[in-house]
Amino acid sequence: MEFMKAGQYLGKEKIGLTKIPKPSIFENEARIRVEYAGICGTDMMIYKGKHPRATAPTILGHEFSGTIDEIKSDSSYKVGDKVVVEPTISCGVCPPCQQGQTHICQNLKLIGIDMDGGFAEYVRVPIRNLHRVPKDFPSSLASMAEPLAVAIHTVRRSTLKVGENVSILGAGPIGILIGMVAKMNGAKNVFISDISSYRLEKARQLGLQAINASNKNVVDEVFKRTNNELIDVVFEVAGTQTTMDQMVELIKSQGQIVVVSVFKNNPNINLAAMHFNEISLTTTRCYSRSDFLTALDMMISKEMVRNSLSTIVSHELDIEELAKGFSLMQGSENSLKILIKSE
Ligand SMILES: NC(=O)c1ccc[n+]([C@@H]2O[C@H](COP(=O)([O-])OP(=O)(O)OC[C@H]3O[C@@H](n4cnc5c(N)ncnc54)[C@H](O)[C@@H]3O)[C@@H](O)[C@H]2O)c1
Ligand SMILES: [Zn+2]
Ligand SMILES: [Zn+2]
């Protein structure tokens, strides 16, 4: 039997590097030799024991790219093809699936959350979750198709129009990518706040208007910089009570708040203030296949997108350093997107 290195989530704040058998595959599946896998805010929720579904032991990692090592299917894919994995698995029979909205499947599962994922040398994946990547395209960037797809889906769920003001609360990878996509869609001012000066500096490099929430009142600062114009669309991507309060204070009458963060406990939302000003509240989950394909197309065809993705990578670590990656991500001060290399 052949073995591989894998970083397993073993319970609250425990990540262990183990040697386990290489996964076997069945009909219509491929075994991927992972090259890069990104650590995501959702992995951190799991790590902290705050995710609603994930259980130990699981190999995490739902943002990954690699090459096909073995395949059992008649498809056009072959061994050696470079691929990125779209990690969502829907049931196909629940009401949202029946209506074609497979990303909000009532039984939605993700490779790397509900089943073994990309923090390993090899991973078993259904063929229908694969997307081909050009041979010369960097696998490190390809692994970021998933968070970019989240940002594209989020902006598509919004009512954002050319010339409007946007405020993003939280400059993690998702918040920053939403900012980039909003700018590409013609937003006028794109403000982004965080408590990490490191992350805000990265956001600034991408042309976003950074506000440090640890030493500035975000609402006052936005009003000052817009001459009290207020904000048309607020994206809440920090997942804190503070930002849940700010989002209602920042938004203009009849504006739209989009909550991207995942909450395990219910936060308080000032619905009375929203009611008096006819504010819309939208939520967003994952991405559709079309969002994922757009993410791939954008990164392959636009140099600006590739440069932005490279800018948000703070560390590339070997799989042996996975636990270090998780501990670096615990504080947002010196990390942003951490990629784990398992070659
Ligand atoms: N809707 C979806 O399908 C979807 C997909 C991916 C991620 N998410 C969620 O989106 C959120 C962001 O993801 P991420 O990967 O960027 O996570 P992240 O943890 O890297 O980013 C959150 C950021 O919020 C910042 N923050 C904390 N307190 C703040 C405050 N008071 N004001 C401003 N910023 C503050 C943190 O410093 C951090 O930079 C997470 O909750 C994640 O679970 C949702
Ligand atoms: Zn993710
Ligand atoms: Zn379903």
PDB file of C-alpha atoms and ligand atoms in Angstrom, residues 90-94 96-97 105-107, ligand 3:
ATOM      1  CA  SER A  90     -24.912  19.079  -4.231  1.00  0.00           C
ATOM      2  CA  CYS A  91     -27.524  16.320  -3.886  1.00  0.00           C
ATOM      3  CA  GLY A  92     -29.451  17.006  -7.103  1.00  0.00           C
ATOM      4  CA  VAL A  93     -32.856  16.131  -5.605  1.00  0.00           C
ATOM      5  CA  CYS A  94     -33.748  18.797  -2.984  1.00  0.00           C
ATOM      6  CA  PRO A  96     -33.143  24.288  -4.642  1.00  0.00           C
ATOM      7  CA  CYS A  97     -31.221  21.657  -6.681  1.00  0.00           C
ATOM      8  CA  CYS A 105     -28.533  22.702  -1.956  1.00  0.00           C
ATOM      9  CA  GLN A 106     -30.163  21.704   1.352  1.00  0.00           C
ATOM     10  CA  ASN A 107     -27.570  18.921   1.644  1.00  0.00           C
TER      11      ASN A 107
HETATM   12 ZN    ZN B   3     -29.694  19.488  -3.180  1.00  0.00          ZN
END
